[in-house]
PDB file of C-alpha atoms in Angstrom:
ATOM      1  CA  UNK A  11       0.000   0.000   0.000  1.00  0.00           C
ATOM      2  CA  UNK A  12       1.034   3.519  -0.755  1.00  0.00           C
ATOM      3  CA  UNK A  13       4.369   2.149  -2.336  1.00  0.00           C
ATOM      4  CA  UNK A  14       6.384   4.783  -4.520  1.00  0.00           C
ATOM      5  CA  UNK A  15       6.795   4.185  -7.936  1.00  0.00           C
ATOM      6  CA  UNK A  16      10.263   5.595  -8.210  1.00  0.00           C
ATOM      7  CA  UNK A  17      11.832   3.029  -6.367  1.00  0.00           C
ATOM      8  CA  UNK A  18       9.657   0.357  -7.836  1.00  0.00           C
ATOM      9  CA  UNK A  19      11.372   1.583 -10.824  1.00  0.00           C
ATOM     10  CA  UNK A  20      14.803   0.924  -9.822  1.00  0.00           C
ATOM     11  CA  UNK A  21      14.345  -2.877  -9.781  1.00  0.00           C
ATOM     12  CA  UNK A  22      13.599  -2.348 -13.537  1.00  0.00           C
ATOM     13  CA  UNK A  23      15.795  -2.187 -16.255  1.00  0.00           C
ATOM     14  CA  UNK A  24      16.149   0.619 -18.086  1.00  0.00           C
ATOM     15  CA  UNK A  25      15.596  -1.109 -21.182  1.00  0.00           C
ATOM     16  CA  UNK A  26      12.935  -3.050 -19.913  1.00  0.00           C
ATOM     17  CA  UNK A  27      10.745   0.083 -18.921  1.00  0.00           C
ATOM     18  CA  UNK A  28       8.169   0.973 -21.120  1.00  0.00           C
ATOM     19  CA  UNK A  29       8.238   4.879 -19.565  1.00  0.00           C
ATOM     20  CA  UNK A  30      11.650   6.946 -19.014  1.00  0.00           C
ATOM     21  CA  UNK A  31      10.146   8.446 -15.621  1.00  0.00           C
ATOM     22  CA  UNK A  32       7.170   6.926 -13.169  1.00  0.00           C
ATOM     23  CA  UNK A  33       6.786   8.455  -9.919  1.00  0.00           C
ATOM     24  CA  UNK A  34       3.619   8.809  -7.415  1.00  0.00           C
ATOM     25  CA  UNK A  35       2.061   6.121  -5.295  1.00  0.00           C
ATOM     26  CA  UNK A  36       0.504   3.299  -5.773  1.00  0.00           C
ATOM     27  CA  UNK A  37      -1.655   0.738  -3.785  1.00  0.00           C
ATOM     28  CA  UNK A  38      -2.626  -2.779  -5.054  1.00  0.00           C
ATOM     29  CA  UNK A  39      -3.930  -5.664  -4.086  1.00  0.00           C
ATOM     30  CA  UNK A  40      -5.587  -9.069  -5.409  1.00  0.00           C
ATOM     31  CA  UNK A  41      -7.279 -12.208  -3.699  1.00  0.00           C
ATOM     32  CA  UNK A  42      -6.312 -14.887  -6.360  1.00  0.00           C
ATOM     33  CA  UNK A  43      -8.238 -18.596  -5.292  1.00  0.00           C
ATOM     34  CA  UNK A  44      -9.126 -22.026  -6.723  1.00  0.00           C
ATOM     35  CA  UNK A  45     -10.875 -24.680  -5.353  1.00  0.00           C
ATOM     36  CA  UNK A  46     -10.231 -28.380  -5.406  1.00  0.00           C
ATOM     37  CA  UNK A  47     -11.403 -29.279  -8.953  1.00  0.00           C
ATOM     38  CA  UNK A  48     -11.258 -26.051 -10.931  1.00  0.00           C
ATOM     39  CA  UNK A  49      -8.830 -25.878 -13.494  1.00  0.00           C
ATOM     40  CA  UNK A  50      -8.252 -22.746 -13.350  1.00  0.00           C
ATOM     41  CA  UNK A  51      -8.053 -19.913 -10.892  1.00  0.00           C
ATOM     42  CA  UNK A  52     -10.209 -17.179 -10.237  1.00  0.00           C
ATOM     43  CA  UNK A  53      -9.288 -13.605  -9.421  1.00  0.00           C
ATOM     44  CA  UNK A  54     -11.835 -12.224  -7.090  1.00  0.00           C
ATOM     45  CA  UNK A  55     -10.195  -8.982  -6.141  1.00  0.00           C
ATOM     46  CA  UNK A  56      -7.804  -7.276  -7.908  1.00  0.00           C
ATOM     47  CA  UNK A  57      -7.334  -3.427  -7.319  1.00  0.00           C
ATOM     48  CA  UNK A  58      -4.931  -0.611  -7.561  1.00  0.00           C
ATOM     49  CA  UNK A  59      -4.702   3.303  -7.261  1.00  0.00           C
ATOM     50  CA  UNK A  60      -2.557   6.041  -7.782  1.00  0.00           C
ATOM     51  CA  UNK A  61      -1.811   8.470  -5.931  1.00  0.00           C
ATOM     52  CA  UNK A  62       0.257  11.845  -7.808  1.00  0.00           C
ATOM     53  CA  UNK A  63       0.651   9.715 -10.627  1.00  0.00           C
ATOM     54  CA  UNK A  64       3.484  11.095 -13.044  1.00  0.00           C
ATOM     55  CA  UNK A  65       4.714   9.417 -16.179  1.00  0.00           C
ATOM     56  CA  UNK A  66       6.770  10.714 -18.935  1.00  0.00           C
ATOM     57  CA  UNK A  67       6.831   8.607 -21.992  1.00  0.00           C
ATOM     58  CA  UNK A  68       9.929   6.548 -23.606  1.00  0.00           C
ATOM     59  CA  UNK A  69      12.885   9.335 -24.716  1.00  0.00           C
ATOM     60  CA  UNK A  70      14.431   8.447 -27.900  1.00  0.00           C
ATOM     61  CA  UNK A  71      18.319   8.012 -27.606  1.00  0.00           C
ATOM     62  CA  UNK A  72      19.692  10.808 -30.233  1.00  0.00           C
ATOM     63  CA  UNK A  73      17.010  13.433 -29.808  1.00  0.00           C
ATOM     64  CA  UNK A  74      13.797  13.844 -31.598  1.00  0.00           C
ATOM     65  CA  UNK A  75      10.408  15.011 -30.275  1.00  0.00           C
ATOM     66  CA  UNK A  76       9.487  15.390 -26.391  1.00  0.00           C
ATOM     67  CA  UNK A  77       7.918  12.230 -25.243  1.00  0.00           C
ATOM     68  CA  UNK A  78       4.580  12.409 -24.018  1.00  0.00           C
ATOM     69  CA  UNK A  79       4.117  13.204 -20.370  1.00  0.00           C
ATOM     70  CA  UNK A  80       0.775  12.926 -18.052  1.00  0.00           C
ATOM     71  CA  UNK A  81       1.149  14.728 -14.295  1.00  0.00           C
ATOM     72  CA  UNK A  82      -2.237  15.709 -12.977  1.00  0.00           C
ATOM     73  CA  UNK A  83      -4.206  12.307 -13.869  1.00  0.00           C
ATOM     74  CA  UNK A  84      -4.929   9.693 -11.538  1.00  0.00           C
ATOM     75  CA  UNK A  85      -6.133   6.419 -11.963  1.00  0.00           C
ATOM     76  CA  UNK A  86      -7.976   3.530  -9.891  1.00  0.00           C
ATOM     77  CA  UNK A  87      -8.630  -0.008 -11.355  1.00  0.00           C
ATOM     78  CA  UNK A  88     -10.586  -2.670 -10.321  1.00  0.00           C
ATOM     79  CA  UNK A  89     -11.334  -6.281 -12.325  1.00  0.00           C
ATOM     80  CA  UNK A  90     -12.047  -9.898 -11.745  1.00  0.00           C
ATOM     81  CA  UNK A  91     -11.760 -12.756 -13.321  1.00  0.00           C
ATOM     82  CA  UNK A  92     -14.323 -16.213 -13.362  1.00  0.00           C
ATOM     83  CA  UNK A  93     -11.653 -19.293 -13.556  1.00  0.00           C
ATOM     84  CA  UNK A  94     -15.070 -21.119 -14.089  1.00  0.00           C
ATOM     85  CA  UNK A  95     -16.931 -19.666 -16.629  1.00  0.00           C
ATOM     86  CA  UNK A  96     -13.825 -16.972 -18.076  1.00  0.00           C
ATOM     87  CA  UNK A  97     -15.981 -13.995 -17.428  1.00  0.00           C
ATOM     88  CA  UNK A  98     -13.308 -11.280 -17.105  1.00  0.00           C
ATOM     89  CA  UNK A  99     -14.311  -7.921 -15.857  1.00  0.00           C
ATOM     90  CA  UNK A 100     -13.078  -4.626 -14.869  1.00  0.00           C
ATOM     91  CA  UNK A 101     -13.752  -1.219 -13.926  1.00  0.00           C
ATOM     92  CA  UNK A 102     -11.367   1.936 -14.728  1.00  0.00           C
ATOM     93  CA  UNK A 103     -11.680   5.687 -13.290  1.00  0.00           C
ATOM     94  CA  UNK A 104     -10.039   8.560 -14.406  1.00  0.00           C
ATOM     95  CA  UNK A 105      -9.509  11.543 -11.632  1.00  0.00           C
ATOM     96  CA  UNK A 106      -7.198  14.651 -11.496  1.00  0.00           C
ATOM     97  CA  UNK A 107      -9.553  15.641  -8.158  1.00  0.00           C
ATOM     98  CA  UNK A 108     -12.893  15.473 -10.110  1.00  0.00           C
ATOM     99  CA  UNK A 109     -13.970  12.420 -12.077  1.00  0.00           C
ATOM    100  CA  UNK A 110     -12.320  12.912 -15.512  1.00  0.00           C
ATOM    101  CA  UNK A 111     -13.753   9.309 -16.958  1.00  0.00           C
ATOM    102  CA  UNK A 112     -14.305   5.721 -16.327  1.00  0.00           C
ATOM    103  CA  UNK A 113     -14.487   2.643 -18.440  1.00  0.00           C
ATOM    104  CA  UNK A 114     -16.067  -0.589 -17.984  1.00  0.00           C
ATOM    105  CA  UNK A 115     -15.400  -3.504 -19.289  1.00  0.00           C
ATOM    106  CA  UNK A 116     -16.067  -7.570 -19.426  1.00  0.00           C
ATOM    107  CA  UNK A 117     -14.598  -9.968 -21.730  1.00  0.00           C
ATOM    108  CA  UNK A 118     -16.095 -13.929 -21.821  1.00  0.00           C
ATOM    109  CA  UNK A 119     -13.320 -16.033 -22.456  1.00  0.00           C
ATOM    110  CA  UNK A 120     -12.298 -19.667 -23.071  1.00  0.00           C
ATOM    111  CA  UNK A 121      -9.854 -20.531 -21.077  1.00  0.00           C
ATOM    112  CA  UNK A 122      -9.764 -23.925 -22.053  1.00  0.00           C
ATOM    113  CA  UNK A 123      -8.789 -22.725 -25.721  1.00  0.00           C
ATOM    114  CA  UNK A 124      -6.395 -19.714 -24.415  1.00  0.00           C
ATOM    115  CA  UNK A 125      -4.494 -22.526 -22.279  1.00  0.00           C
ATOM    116  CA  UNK A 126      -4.348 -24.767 -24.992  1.00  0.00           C
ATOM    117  CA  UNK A 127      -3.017 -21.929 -27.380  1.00  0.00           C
ATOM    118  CA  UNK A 128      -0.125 -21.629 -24.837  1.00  0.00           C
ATOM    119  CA  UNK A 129       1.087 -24.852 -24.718  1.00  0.00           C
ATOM    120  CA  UNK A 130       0.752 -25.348 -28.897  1.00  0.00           C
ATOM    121  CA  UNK A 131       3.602 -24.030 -30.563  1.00  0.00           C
ATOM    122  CA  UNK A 132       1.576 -23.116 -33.357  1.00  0.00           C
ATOM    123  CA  UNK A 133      -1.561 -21.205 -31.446  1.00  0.00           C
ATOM    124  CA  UNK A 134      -2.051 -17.611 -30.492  1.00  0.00           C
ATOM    125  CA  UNK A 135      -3.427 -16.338 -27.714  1.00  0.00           C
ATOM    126  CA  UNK A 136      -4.049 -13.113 -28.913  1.00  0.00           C
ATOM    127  CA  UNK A 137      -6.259 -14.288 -31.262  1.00  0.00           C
ATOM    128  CA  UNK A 138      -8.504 -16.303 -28.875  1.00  0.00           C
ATOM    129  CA  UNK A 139      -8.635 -13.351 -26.934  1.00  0.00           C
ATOM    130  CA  UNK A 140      -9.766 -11.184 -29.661  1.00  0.00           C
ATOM    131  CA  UNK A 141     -12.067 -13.270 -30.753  1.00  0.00           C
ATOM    132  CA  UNK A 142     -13.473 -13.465 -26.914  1.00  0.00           C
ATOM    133  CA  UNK A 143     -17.014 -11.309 -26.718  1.00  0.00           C
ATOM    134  CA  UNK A 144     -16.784  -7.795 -25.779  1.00  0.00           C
ATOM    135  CA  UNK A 145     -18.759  -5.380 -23.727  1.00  0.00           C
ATOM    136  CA  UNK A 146     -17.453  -2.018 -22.782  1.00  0.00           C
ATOM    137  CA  UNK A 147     -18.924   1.518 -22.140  1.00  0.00           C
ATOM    138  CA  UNK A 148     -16.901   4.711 -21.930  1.00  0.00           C
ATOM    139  CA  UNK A 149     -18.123   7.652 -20.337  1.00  0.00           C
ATOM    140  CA  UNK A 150     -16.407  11.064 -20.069  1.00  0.00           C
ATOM    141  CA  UNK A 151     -18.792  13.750 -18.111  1.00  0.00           C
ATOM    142  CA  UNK A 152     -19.407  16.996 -19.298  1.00  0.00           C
ATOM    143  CA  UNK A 153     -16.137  19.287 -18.941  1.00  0.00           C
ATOM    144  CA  UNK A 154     -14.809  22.813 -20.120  1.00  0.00           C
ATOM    145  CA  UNK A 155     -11.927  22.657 -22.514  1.00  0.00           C
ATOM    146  CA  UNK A 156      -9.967  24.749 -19.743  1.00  0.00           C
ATOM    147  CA  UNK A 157     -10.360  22.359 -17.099  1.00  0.00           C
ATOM    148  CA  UNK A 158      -8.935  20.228 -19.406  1.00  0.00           C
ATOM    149  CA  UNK A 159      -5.156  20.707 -19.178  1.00  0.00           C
ATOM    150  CA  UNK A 160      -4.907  18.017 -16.750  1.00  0.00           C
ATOM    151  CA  UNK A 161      -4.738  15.268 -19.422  1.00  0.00           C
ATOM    152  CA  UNK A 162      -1.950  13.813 -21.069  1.00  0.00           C
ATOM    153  CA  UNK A 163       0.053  15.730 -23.419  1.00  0.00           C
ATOM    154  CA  UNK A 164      -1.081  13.074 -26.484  1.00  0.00           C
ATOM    155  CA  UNK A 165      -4.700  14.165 -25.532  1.00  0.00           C
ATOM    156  CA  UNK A 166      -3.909  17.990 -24.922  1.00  0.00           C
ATOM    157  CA  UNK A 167      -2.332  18.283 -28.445  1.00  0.00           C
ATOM    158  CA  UNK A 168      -5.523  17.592 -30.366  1.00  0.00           C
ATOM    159  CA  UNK A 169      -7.541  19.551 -28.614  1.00  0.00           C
ATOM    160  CA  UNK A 170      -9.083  22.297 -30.633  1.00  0.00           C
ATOM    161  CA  UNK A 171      -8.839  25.689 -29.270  1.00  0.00           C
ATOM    162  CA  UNK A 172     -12.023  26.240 -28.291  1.00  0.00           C
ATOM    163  CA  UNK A 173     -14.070  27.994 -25.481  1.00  0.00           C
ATOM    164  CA  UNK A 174     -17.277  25.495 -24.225  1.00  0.00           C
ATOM    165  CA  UNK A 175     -17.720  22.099 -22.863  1.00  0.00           C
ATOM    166  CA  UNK A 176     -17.728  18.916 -24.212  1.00  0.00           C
ATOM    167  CA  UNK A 177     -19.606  15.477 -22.615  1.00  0.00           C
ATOM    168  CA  UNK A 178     -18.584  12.140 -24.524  1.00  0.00           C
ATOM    169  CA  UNK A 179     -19.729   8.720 -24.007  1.00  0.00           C
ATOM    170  CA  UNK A 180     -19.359   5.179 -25.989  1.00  0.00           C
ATOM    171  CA  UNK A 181     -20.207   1.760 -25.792  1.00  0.00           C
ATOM    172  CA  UNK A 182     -18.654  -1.289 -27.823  1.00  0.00           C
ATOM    173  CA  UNK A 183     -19.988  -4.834 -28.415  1.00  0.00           C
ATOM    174  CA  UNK A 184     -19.156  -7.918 -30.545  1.00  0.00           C
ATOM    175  CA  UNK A 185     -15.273  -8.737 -29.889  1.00  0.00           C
ATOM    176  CA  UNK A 186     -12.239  -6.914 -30.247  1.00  0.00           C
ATOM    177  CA  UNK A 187     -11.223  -8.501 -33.513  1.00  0.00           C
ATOM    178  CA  UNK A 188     -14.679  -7.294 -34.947  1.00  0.00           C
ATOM    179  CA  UNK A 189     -16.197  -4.317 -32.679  1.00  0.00           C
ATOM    180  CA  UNK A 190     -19.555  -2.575 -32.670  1.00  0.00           C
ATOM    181  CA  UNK A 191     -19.526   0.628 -31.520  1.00  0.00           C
ATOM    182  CA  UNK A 192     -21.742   3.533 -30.865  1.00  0.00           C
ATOM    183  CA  UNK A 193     -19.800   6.672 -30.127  1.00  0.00           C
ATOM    184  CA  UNK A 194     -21.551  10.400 -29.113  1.00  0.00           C
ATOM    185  CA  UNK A 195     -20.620  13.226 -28.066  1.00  0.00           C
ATOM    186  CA  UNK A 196     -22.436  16.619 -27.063  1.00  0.00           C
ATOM    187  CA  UNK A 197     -20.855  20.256 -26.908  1.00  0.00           C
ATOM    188  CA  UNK A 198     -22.278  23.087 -24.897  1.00  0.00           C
ATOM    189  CA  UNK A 199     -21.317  26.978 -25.656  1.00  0.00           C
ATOM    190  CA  UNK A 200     -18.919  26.108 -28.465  1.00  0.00           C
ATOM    191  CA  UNK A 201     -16.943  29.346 -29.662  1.00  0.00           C
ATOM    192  CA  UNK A 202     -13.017  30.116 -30.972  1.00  0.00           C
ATOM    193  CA  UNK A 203     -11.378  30.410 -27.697  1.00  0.00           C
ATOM    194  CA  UNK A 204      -9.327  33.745 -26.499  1.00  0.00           C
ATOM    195  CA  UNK A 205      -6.123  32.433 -27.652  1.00  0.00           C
ATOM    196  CA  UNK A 206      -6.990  32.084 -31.484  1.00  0.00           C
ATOM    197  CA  UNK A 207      -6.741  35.237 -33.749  1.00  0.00           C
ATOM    198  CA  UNK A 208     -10.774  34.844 -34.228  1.00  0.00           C
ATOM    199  CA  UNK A 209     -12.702  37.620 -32.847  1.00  0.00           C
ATOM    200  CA  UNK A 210     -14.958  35.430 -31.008  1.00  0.00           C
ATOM    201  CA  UNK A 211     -17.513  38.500 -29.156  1.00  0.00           C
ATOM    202  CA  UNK A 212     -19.832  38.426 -32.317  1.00  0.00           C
ATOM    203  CA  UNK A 213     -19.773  34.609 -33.181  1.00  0.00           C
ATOM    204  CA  UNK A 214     -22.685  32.930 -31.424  1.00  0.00           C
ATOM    205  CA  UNK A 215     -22.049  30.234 -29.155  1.00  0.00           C
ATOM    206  CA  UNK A 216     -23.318  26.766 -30.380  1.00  0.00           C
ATOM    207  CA  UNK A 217     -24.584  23.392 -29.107  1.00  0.00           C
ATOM    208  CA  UNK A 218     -23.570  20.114 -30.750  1.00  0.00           C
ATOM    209  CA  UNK A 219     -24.438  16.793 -30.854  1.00  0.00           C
ATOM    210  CA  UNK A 220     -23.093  13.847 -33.241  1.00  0.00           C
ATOM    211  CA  UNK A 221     -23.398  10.296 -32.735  1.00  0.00           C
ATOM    212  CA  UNK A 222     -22.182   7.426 -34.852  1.00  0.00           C
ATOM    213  CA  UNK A 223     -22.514   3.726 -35.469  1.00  0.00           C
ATOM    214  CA  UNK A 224     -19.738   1.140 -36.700  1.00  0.00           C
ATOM    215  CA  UNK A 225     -21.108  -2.617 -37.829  1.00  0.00           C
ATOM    216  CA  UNK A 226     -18.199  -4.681 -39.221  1.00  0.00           C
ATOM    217  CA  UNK A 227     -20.674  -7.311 -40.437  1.00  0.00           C
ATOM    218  CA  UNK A 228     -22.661  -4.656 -42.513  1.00  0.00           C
ATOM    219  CA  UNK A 229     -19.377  -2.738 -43.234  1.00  0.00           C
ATOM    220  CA  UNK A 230     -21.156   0.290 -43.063  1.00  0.00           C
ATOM    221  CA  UNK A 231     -19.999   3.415 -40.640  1.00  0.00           C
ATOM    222  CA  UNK A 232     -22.805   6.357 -39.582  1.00  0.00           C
ATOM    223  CA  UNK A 233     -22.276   9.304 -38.795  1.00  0.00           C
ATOM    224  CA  UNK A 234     -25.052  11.892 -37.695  1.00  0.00           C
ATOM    225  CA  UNK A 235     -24.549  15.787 -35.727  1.00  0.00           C
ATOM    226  CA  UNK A 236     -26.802  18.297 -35.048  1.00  0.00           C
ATOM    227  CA  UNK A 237     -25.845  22.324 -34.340  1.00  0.00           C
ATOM    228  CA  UNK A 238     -27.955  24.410 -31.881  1.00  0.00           C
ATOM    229  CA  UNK A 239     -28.239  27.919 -30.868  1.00  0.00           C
ATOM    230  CA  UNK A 240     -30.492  28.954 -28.235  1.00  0.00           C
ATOM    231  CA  UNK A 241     -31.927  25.311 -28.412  1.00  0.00           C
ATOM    232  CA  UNK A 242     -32.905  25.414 -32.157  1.00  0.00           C
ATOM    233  CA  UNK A 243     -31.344  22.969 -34.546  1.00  0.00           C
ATOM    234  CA  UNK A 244     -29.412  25.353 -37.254  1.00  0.00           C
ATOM    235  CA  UNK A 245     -28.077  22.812 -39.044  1.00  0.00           C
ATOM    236  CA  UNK A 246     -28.100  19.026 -39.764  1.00  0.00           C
ATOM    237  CA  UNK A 247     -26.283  16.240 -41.296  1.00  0.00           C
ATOM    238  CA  UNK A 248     -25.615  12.883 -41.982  1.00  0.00           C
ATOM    239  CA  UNK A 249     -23.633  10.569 -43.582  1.00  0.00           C
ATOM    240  CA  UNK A 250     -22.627   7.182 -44.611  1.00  0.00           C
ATOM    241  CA  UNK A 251     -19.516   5.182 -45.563  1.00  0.00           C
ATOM    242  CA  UNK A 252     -18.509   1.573 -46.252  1.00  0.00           C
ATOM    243  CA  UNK A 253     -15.792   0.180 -44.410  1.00  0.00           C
ATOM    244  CA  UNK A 254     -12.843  -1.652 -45.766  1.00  0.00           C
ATOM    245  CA  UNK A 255     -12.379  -3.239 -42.204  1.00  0.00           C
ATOM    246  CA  UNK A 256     -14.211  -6.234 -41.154  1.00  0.00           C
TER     247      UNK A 256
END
């Protein structure tokens, strides 16, 4: 509990980390059992936390761009895992002293076949697990795009510079190797924001909301948004496109 991740990082090395720097906290635990007869174990607890979580991603060795670096974000993790029946399941939050996001996830998979995979020198786990069926749902509550300079650099250098708030949310089913998903996303007060050269004062500020669909089977990806001002839709559209993947 509460064990700091700079000397955890010692007992690696260096070109076995996947990061150049990791410091904070962290707390973990797991209550791993299996009872006469199972083949396999079951994972009934597993959690862990951060606490001032700091990473700073892998430097390249003769220069090149600044690795990405997250400093503010926290993160907490709990799963599980059915030795019985291979349900796997977990549940993710994201927190920089406010709830930033969470994820939840569960994965069914055949642990008969994964194990077997192992121990054949010609299968692949990776593919069992892919093929495994999905369900996850991603939900980011509404926040301003100031209050978002807490996230990691990678996220922080597509942001748009904007003024307004932004609420996202998703939810994926099928498997990983062939995913349905069902992304959306609504924006409140959307203007140019005070850094751009865009005199925002006479520019109204404008409501959003888009949603989309991905089917693999149908190879089809949808796309729909609406723009509001003052609550009345200004504008609409919608569109369609086949999809190579699948």
């Amino acid at each position: 509990e509460n064990v700091a991740l700079r000397c955890l990082s010692h007992l690696v090395p260096s070109v076995a980390m996947p990061v150049s720097e990791a410091s904070g906290l962290v707390t973990a635990r797991a209550h791993v059992a299996r009872q006469k007869g199972d083949r396999f174990a079951s994972i009934e607890d597993f959690f862990v936390k951060t606490h001032g979580l700091e990473v700073v991603g892998p430097r390249a060795f003769f220069g090149g761009e600044e690795p990405w670096e997250t400093r503010r974000l926290d993160v907490a993790l709990k799963a599980s895992l059915d030795g019985n029946t291979g349900h796997a399941a977990a549940h993710a939050t994201f927190f920089d002293g406010t709830l930033v996001g969470e994820i939840t996830g569960a994965l069914d998979l055949d642990l008969g076949r994964i194990a077997d995979a192992i121990a054949s020198p010609t299968g692949s786990v990776v593919a069992e697990i892919e093929r495994a069926p999905l369900d996850v749902e991603l939900s980011v509550p509404r926040r301003s795009f100031a209050d978002m300079q807490t996230l990691p650099s990678f996220v922080r250098s597509i942001l748009p510079p904007l003024d307004g708030d932004l609420r996202l949310e998703a939810d994926a089913t099928g498997s990983i190797e062939k995913p349905r998903v069902r992304p959306a996303a609504q924006a409140f007060g959307i203007r140019p924001g005070a850094g751009t050269n865009i005199g925002s004062d006479w520019i109204p500020a404008l409501d959003a909301d888009v949603s989309g669909t991905y089917d693999p089977d149908a190879g089809r990806a949808a796309i729909e948004a609406h723009v509001l001002h003052d609550g009345a839709n200004v504008a609409t559209d919608s569109r369609s496109y086949a999809s190579s993947v699948g």
